[in-house]
mmCIF file of C-alpha atoms in Angstrom:
data_model
loop_
_atom_site.group_PDB
_atom_site.id
_atom_site.type_symbol
_atom_site.label_atom_id
_atom_site.label_comp_id
_atom_site.label_asym_id
_atom_site.label_seq_id
_atom_site.Cartn_x
_atom_site.Cartn_y
_atom_site.Cartn_z
ATOM 1 C CA MET A 1 -76.557 24.673 -61.986
ATOM 2 C CA THR A 2 -76.565 21.642 -59.690
ATOM 3 C CA THR A 3 -75.304 19.330 -62.439
ATOM 4 C CA HIS A 4 -72.502 21.741 -63.278
ATOM 5 C CA PHE A 5 -71.581 21.935 -59.598
ATOM 6 C CA LEU A 6 -71.442 18.157 -59.193
ATOM 7 C CA LEU A 7 -69.176 17.873 -62.227
ATOM 8 C CA THR A 8 -66.816 20.741 -61.443
ATOM 9 C CA ALA A 9 -66.699 21.112 -57.655
ATOM 10 C CA TRP A 10 -64.045 18.461 -57.098
ATOM 11 C CA VAL A 11 -61.129 19.706 -55.020
ATOM 12 C CA TRP A 12 -57.432 18.894 -55.114
ATOM 13 C CA ASN A 13 -56.130 17.762 -51.747
ATOM 14 C CA PRO A 14 -52.536 16.532 -52.116
ATOM 15 C CA LEU A 15 -52.307 15.415 -48.485
ATOM 16 C CA ALA A 16 -55.356 13.190 -48.901
ATOM 17 C CA VAL A 17 -53.963 11.681 -52.110
ATOM 18 C CA LEU A 18 -50.553 11.113 -50.534
ATOM 19 C CA GLY A 19 -52.156 9.609 -47.426
ATOM 20 C CA ALA A 20 -54.268 7.180 -49.452
ATOM 21 C CA ALA A 21 -51.297 6.218 -51.642
ATOM 22 C CA ALA A 22 -49.043 5.709 -48.606
ATOM 23 C CA GLY A 23 -51.676 3.582 -46.885
ATOM 24 C CA LEU A 24 -52.128 1.361 -49.938
ATOM 25 C CA ALA A 25 -48.369 1.057 -50.475
ATOM 26 C CA ALA A 26 -47.787 0.092 -46.844
ATOM 27 C CA TYR A 27 -50.604 -2.448 -46.980
ATOM 28 C CA LEU A 28 -49.285 -4.088 -50.152
ATOM 29 C CA TYR A 29 -45.717 -4.066 -48.818
ATOM 30 C CA TRP A 30 -46.627 -5.836 -45.567
ATOM 31 C CA PHE A 31 -49.446 -8.121 -46.703
ATOM 32 C CA GLY A 32 -49.232 -8.360 -50.496
ATOM 33 C CA TRP A 33 -52.158 -8.828 -52.849
ATOM 34 C CA SER A 34 -54.970 -11.127 -51.715
ATOM 35 C CA THR A 35 -58.725 -11.507 -51.838
ATOM 36 C CA ARG A 36 -58.932 -9.003 -48.966
ATOM 37 C CA THR A 37 -57.142 -6.258 -50.873
ATOM 38 C CA GLY A 38 -60.466 -5.174 -52.346
ATOM 39 C CA TRP A 39 -61.564 -3.977 -48.910
ATOM 40 C CA MET A 40 -58.484 -1.754 -48.685
ATOM 41 C CA LEU A 41 -58.992 -0.397 -52.178
ATOM 42 C CA THR A 42 -62.606 0.406 -51.305
ATOM 43 C CA ALA A 43 -61.532 2.139 -48.088
ATOM 44 C CA ALA A 44 -58.969 4.246 -49.973
ATOM 45 C CA ALA A 45 -61.452 5.146 -52.710
ATOM 46 C CA LEU A 46 -64.112 6.159 -50.198
ATOM 47 C CA PHE A 47 -61.552 8.169 -48.241
ATOM 48 C CA LEU A 48 -60.631 10.099 -51.387
ATOM 49 C CA LEU A 49 -64.265 10.633 -52.343
ATOM 50 C CA THR A 50 -64.929 12.031 -48.881
ATOM 51 C CA LEU A 51 -62.122 14.576 -49.148
ATOM 52 C CA LEU A 52 -62.050 15.372 -52.876
ATOM 53 C CA SER A 53 -65.667 15.210 -54.057
ATOM 54 C CA PRO A 54 -68.280 18.011 -53.986
ATOM 55 C CA VAL A 55 -69.121 16.822 -50.454
ATOM 56 C CA ALA A 56 -65.762 18.255 -49.370
ATOM 57 C CA THR A 57 -66.517 21.522 -51.170
ATOM 58 C CA LEU A 58 -69.847 21.869 -49.358
ATOM 59 C CA ALA A 59 -68.325 20.865 -46.015
ATOM 60 C CA ASP A 60 -65.691 23.578 -46.390
ATOM 61 C CA GLY A 61 -67.722 26.290 -44.686
ATOM 62 C CA TYR A 62 -71.003 25.918 -46.592
ATOM 63 C CA LEU A 63 -73.147 23.076 -45.213
ATOM 64 C CA PHE A 64 -73.064 21.458 -41.781
ATOM 65 C CA SER A 65 -74.890 18.444 -43.231
ATOM 66 C CA ALA A 66 -72.009 17.831 -45.680
ATOM 67 C CA HIS A 67 -69.580 18.130 -42.789
ATOM 68 C CA MET A 68 -71.626 15.505 -40.922
ATOM 69 C CA THR A 69 -71.553 13.197 -43.937
ATOM 70 C CA GLN A 70 -67.775 13.375 -43.901
ATOM 71 C CA HIS A 71 -67.724 12.551 -40.180
ATOM 72 C CA ILE A 72 -69.849 9.448 -40.614
ATOM 73 C CA LEU A 73 -67.723 8.110 -43.471
ATOM 74 C CA LEU A 74 -64.376 8.851 -41.824
ATOM 75 C CA LEU A 75 -65.340 7.541 -38.389
ATOM 76 C CA LEU A 76 -67.509 4.520 -39.144
ATOM 77 C CA VAL A 77 -67.073 3.365 -42.727
ATOM 78 C CA VAL A 78 -63.480 3.883 -43.881
ATOM 79 C CA PRO A 79 -61.826 2.410 -40.730
ATOM 80 C CA ALA A 80 -64.146 -0.615 -40.757
ATOM 81 C CA LEU A 81 -63.301 -1.366 -44.402
ATOM 82 C CA ALA A 82 -59.570 -1.005 -43.697
ATOM 83 C CA LEU A 83 -59.745 -3.432 -40.746
ATOM 84 C CA MET A 84 -61.627 -5.958 -42.865
ATOM 85 C CA ALA A 85 -58.670 -5.898 -45.278
ATOM 86 C CA LEU A 86 -56.213 -7.167 -42.666
ATOM 87 C CA PRO A 87 -55.189 -10.843 -42.933
ATOM 88 C CA PRO A 88 -56.801 -13.283 -40.455
ATOM 89 C CA GLY A 89 -54.782 -14.004 -37.345
ATOM 90 C CA LEU A 90 -52.873 -10.728 -37.323
ATOM 91 C CA ARG A 91 -52.100 -9.694 -33.740
ATOM 92 C CA LEU A 92 -50.968 -6.460 -32.194
ATOM 93 C CA PRO A 93 -48.264 -6.415 -29.499
ATOM 94 C CA ASP A 94 -49.626 -7.508 -26.132
ATOM 95 C CA ARG A 95 -49.100 -4.105 -24.521
ATOM 96 C CA VAL A 96 -51.157 -2.469 -27.288
ATOM 97 C CA GLU A 97 -53.876 -5.116 -26.957
ATOM 98 C CA ARG A 98 -54.094 -4.451 -23.230
ATOM 99 C CA LEU A 99 -54.440 -0.735 -23.906
ATOM 100 C CA LEU A 100 -57.263 -1.303 -26.394
ATOM 101 C CA ASN A 101 -59.815 -2.458 -23.852
ATOM 102 C CA PRO A 102 -63.527 -2.353 -24.785
ATOM 103 C CA MET A 103 -64.399 0.631 -22.597
ATOM 104 C CA LEU A 104 -61.586 2.783 -23.981
ATOM 105 C CA CYS A 105 -62.383 1.809 -27.584
ATOM 106 C CA TRP A 106 -66.087 2.567 -27.085
ATOM 107 C CA CYS A 107 -65.239 5.974 -25.661
ATOM 108 C CA CYS A 108 -62.950 6.616 -28.649
ATOM 109 C CA GLY A 109 -65.697 5.947 -31.186
ATOM 110 C CA VAL A 110 -68.485 7.807 -29.407
ATOM 111 C CA GLY A 111 -66.310 10.538 -27.915
ATOM 112 C CA ALA A 112 -64.945 11.496 -31.344
ATOM 113 C CA MET A 113 -68.390 12.522 -32.548
ATOM 114 C CA TRP A 114 -69.268 14.416 -29.356
ATOM 115 C CA LEU A 115 -65.860 16.093 -29.074
ATOM 116 C CA TRP A 116 -65.804 17.504 -32.605
ATOM 117 C CA HIS A 117 -69.274 18.985 -32.153
ATOM 118 C CA VAL A 118 -68.285 21.145 -29.242
ATOM 119 C CA PRO A 119 -69.058 24.538 -30.848
ATOM 120 C CA THR A 120 -65.509 25.911 -30.506
ATOM 121 C CA LEU A 121 -63.900 22.863 -32.125
ATOM 122 C CA CYS A 122 -66.589 22.558 -34.780
ATOM 123 C CA ASP A 123 -66.064 26.182 -35.828
ATOM 124 C CA ALA A 124 -62.281 25.776 -35.789
ATOM 125 C CA ALA A 125 -62.456 22.714 -38.043
ATOM 126 C CA ALA A 126 -64.750 24.557 -40.475
ATOM 127 C CA GLU A 127 -62.498 27.618 -40.655
ATOM 128 C CA SER A 128 -58.957 26.203 -40.395
ATOM 129 C CA ARG A 129 -57.449 23.661 -42.788
ATOM 130 C CA SER A 130 -54.869 22.564 -40.226
ATOM 131 C CA VAL A 131 -57.556 21.873 -37.614
ATOM 132 C CA SER A 132 -59.602 20.099 -40.264
ATOM 133 C CA ALA A 133 -56.607 17.865 -41.044
ATOM 134 C CA VAL A 134 -56.212 17.026 -37.345
ATOM 135 C CA GLN A 135 -59.930 16.253 -37.221
ATOM 136 C CA THR A 136 -59.694 13.911 -40.214
ATOM 137 C CA VAL A 137 -56.774 11.947 -38.769
ATOM 138 C CA SER A 138 -58.386 11.718 -35.343
ATOM 139 C CA LEU A 139 -61.659 10.404 -36.792
ATOM 140 C CA LEU A 140 -59.827 7.671 -38.707
ATOM 141 C CA VAL A 141 -57.710 6.626 -35.705
ATOM 142 C CA LEU A 142 -60.530 6.728 -33.166
ATOM 143 C CA GLY A 143 -62.869 4.953 -35.589
ATOM 144 C CA ALA A 144 -60.305 2.177 -36.064
ATOM 145 C CA ALA A 145 -59.980 1.836 -32.268
ATOM 146 C CA TYR A 146 -63.764 1.553 -31.947
ATOM 147 C CA TRP A 147 -64.104 -1.143 -34.620
ATOM 148 C CA TRP A 148 -61.082 -3.118 -33.399
ATOM 149 C CA GLN A 149 -63.181 -4.790 -30.699
ATOM 150 C CA LEU A 150 -65.528 -6.143 -33.377
ATOM 151 C CA LEU A 151 -63.337 -6.567 -36.474
ATOM 152 C CA ALA A 152 -59.901 -7.494 -35.124
ATOM 153 C CA PRO A 153 -58.261 -9.928 -37.582
ATOM 154 C CA CYS A 154 -57.631 -12.380 -34.754
ATOM 155 C CA GLU A 155 -61.010 -13.858 -33.818
ATOM 156 C CA SER A 156 -59.971 -14.539 -30.235
ATOM 157 C CA ARG A 157 -59.203 -10.835 -29.729
ATOM 158 C CA ARG A 158 -62.770 -9.750 -30.469
ATOM 159 C CA ILE A 159 -65.341 -9.242 -27.758
ATOM 160 C CA PRO A 160 -68.052 -11.952 -27.523
ATOM 161 C CA PRO A 161 -70.974 -11.493 -29.954
ATOM 162 C CA LEU A 162 -73.594 -10.604 -27.356
ATOM 163 C CA HIS A 163 -71.203 -8.133 -25.753
ATOM 164 C CA GLY A 164 -70.744 -6.724 -29.247
ATOM 165 C CA VAL A 165 -74.495 -6.206 -29.558
ATOM 166 C CA GLY A 166 -74.503 -4.158 -26.350
ATOM 167 C CA TYR A 167 -71.354 -2.308 -27.451
ATOM 168 C CA LEU A 168 -73.020 -1.270 -30.711
ATOM 169 C CA PHE A 169 -76.425 -0.511 -29.218
ATOM 170 C CA ALA A 170 -74.889 1.774 -26.590
ATOM 171 C CA ALA A 171 -72.988 3.673 -29.293
ATOM 172 C CA CYS A 172 -76.176 4.003 -31.334
ATOM 173 C CA ALA A 173 -78.011 5.371 -28.303
ATOM 174 C CA ALA A 174 -75.252 7.899 -27.561
ATOM 175 C CA CYS A 175 -75.183 9.164 -31.149
ATOM 176 C CA THR A 176 -78.993 9.246 -31.269
ATOM 177 C CA VAL A 177 -79.006 11.581 -28.271
ATOM 178 C CA LEU A 178 -76.540 13.893 -30.002
ATOM 179 C CA GLY A 179 -78.482 13.666 -33.260
ATOM 180 C CA ILE A 180 -81.739 14.606 -31.524
ATOM 181 C CA MET A 181 -80.018 17.532 -29.826
ATOM 182 C CA LEU A 182 -78.708 18.789 -33.162
ATOM 183 C CA THR A 183 -82.034 18.283 -34.922
ATOM 184 C CA PHE A 184 -84.148 20.182 -32.432
ATOM 185 C CA SER A 185 -81.729 22.731 -30.973
ATOM 186 C CA PRO A 186 -81.183 26.332 -32.151
ATOM 187 C CA ILE A 187 -78.289 27.017 -34.522
ATOM 188 C CA THR A 188 -75.513 26.995 -31.963
ATOM 189 C CA VAL A 189 -73.309 24.022 -32.844
ATOM 190 C CA CYS A 190 -71.269 25.348 -35.770
ATOM 191 C CA ARG A 191 -71.762 29.080 -36.189
ATOM 192 C CA ALA A 192 -69.333 29.029 -39.120
ATOM 193 C CA TYR A 193 -72.145 27.557 -41.219
ATOM 194 C CA VAL A 194 -74.729 30.193 -40.268
ATOM 195 C CA HIS A 195 -73.246 32.986 -42.401
ATOM 196 C CA PRO A 196 -70.812 31.250 -44.781
ATOM 197 C CA VAL A 197 -68.481 33.266 -46.972
ATOM 198 C CA ASP A 198 -69.517 32.472 -50.538
ATOM 199 C CA ARG A 199 -66.026 32.139 -51.994
ATOM 200 C CA LEU A 200 -67.159 29.996 -54.952
ATOM 201 C CA GLY A 201 -70.370 31.770 -55.863
ATOM 202 C CA ILE A 202 -72.541 28.732 -55.107
ATOM 203 C CA GLY A 203 -74.699 30.458 -52.494
ATOM 204 C CA PRO A 204 -77.598 31.063 -54.920
ATOM 205 C CA MET A 205 -77.661 27.358 -55.745
ATOM 206 C CA ILE A 206 -77.565 26.228 -52.106
ATOM 207 C CA TYR A 207 -79.981 28.766 -50.657
ATOM 208 C CA GLY A 208 -82.099 29.386 -53.746
ATOM 209 C CA GLU A 209 -82.247 26.306 -55.954
ATOM 210 C CA TRP A 210 -81.919 23.840 -53.071
ATOM 211 C CA GLY A 211 -83.951 25.925 -50.626
ATOM 212 C CA MET A 212 -81.431 25.362 -47.839
ATOM 213 C CA THR A 213 -81.376 27.483 -44.698
ATOM 214 C CA PRO A 214 -78.919 27.293 -41.774
ATOM 215 C CA LEU A 215 -81.599 25.829 -39.513
ATOM 216 C CA ARG A 216 -82.676 23.228 -42.060
ATOM 217 C CA ASP A 217 -79.021 22.407 -42.721
ATOM 218 C CA GLN A 218 -78.393 21.695 -39.022
ATOM 219 C CA GLN A 219 -81.582 19.639 -38.815
ATOM 220 C CA ILE A 220 -80.446 17.499 -41.760
ATOM 221 C CA GLY A 221 -77.047 17.089 -40.098
ATOM 222 C CA GLY A 222 -78.741 15.929 -36.895
ATOM 223 C CA LEU A 223 -80.918 13.477 -38.816
ATOM 224 C CA LEU A 224 -77.833 12.099 -40.577
ATOM 225 C CA MET A 225 -76.292 11.339 -37.202
ATOM 226 C CA TRP A 226 -79.553 9.970 -35.889
ATOM 227 C CA VAL A 227 -80.695 7.692 -38.740
ATOM 228 C CA PRO A 228 -77.819 6.657 -41.080
ATOM 229 C CA MET A 229 -75.348 6.226 -38.220
ATOM 230 C CA CYS A 230 -77.726 3.965 -36.316
ATOM 231 C CA SER A 231 -78.355 2.051 -39.550
ATOM 232 C CA ILE A 232 -74.634 1.285 -39.675
ATOM 233 C CA TYR A 233 -74.695 0.150 -36.057
ATOM 234 C CA LEU A 234 -77.800 -1.956 -36.766
ATOM 235 C CA CYS A 235 -76.084 -3.728 -39.671
ATOM 236 C CA ALA A 236 -73.136 -4.436 -37.395
ATOM 237 C CA ILE A 237 -75.521 -5.800 -34.746
ATOM 238 C CA PHE A 238 -76.907 -8.239 -37.309
ATOM 239 C CA GLY A 239 -73.317 -9.241 -38.032
ATOM 240 C CA GLN A 240 -72.722 -9.939 -34.341
ATOM 241 C CA LEU A 241 -75.903 -12.020 -34.147
ATOM 242 C CA ALA A 242 -74.806 -13.988 -37.207
ATOM 243 C CA ARG A 243 -71.451 -14.573 -35.510
ATOM 244 C CA TRP A 244 -73.248 -15.784 -32.366
ATOM 245 C CA TYR A 245 -75.366 -18.279 -34.290
ATOM 246 C CA ALA A 246 -72.509 -19.451 -36.512
ATOM 247 C CA PRO A 247 -71.099 -22.953 -35.896
ATOM 248 C CA PRO A 248 -68.174 -22.921 -33.464
ATOM 249 C CA ARG A 249 -64.720 -22.896 -34.978
ATOM 250 C CA PHE A 250 -61.169 -22.777 -33.768
ATOM 251 C CA ALA A 251 -60.059 -19.284 -32.710
ATOM 252 C CA THR A 252 -57.187 -17.798 -34.677
#
C-alpha cells in the first residue's frame, strides 16, 4: 500500500507550478543562462516537490511531521538555493539594504517558524488552502531575508564570518527550544492533525501499516525541527568558518 501511495499521491497545484515557472522566467529574463542557473533550477524543482509530492498530501491535514518537512524546505533550503543563483555583485537599492539589517533578518527567519506554530495559525494553515498559500509565500520571503545576511551576491553586503557563526548558532538554539517543546509537549500545537478527516482513505496505511499516532507524529515533527534544522545551520556555520579562513580578496 505504501508503494502505491508514493506513486499515486502526487497532487496538482497550479499556483505552485505557475509560481515556479514565473520565478524561472524572471530569473532567465534578468540574468540569462549561466553556471549559477543550476542553483535556481534546483530551487524550483525542490519547491515543486515540496508542494506536489506525497509530502504535500500528508501535510494536508494528515501528518504534522510532513507539514514540518515542508516548513524546513520552504524556509531554509529553497530560499538559500535561489540566493546562490544570483550573479555576484548584485546589489539591492540602498534603502532596502538599510531595512535588511541583521537583527531584523534574524527575527524573520526564526520568527517564521515560531509564528506558524502558534496553535491557531497552525490549525488554520492545515484546514484552509488560502491560509496555507499565505504561509508558503511568507516562509519563502522570510527565509530569503534570513539568508540574505549570509548569501548576498555582493560579498561586502554580508555580515562578517564570525558574526555569521553567532547568527546561525542563535537561530539553531531558538529552533532547538521550539523543537524540544514540540517533542515533549502534549498534542496541543496543531489540533487539526489529532483527528484528521480521512478524505483519501489512507488512514489505515498511516495509522496501521506505519504505526503512526498523533503523539508520535508531533514528536517526529519536533525532532525534525530539532535535528535536521540544526544540521542545516551547522553546515552553514562550516561555510562561514571556511569563509573566515579563506585568503582575502577584493570585495564585490
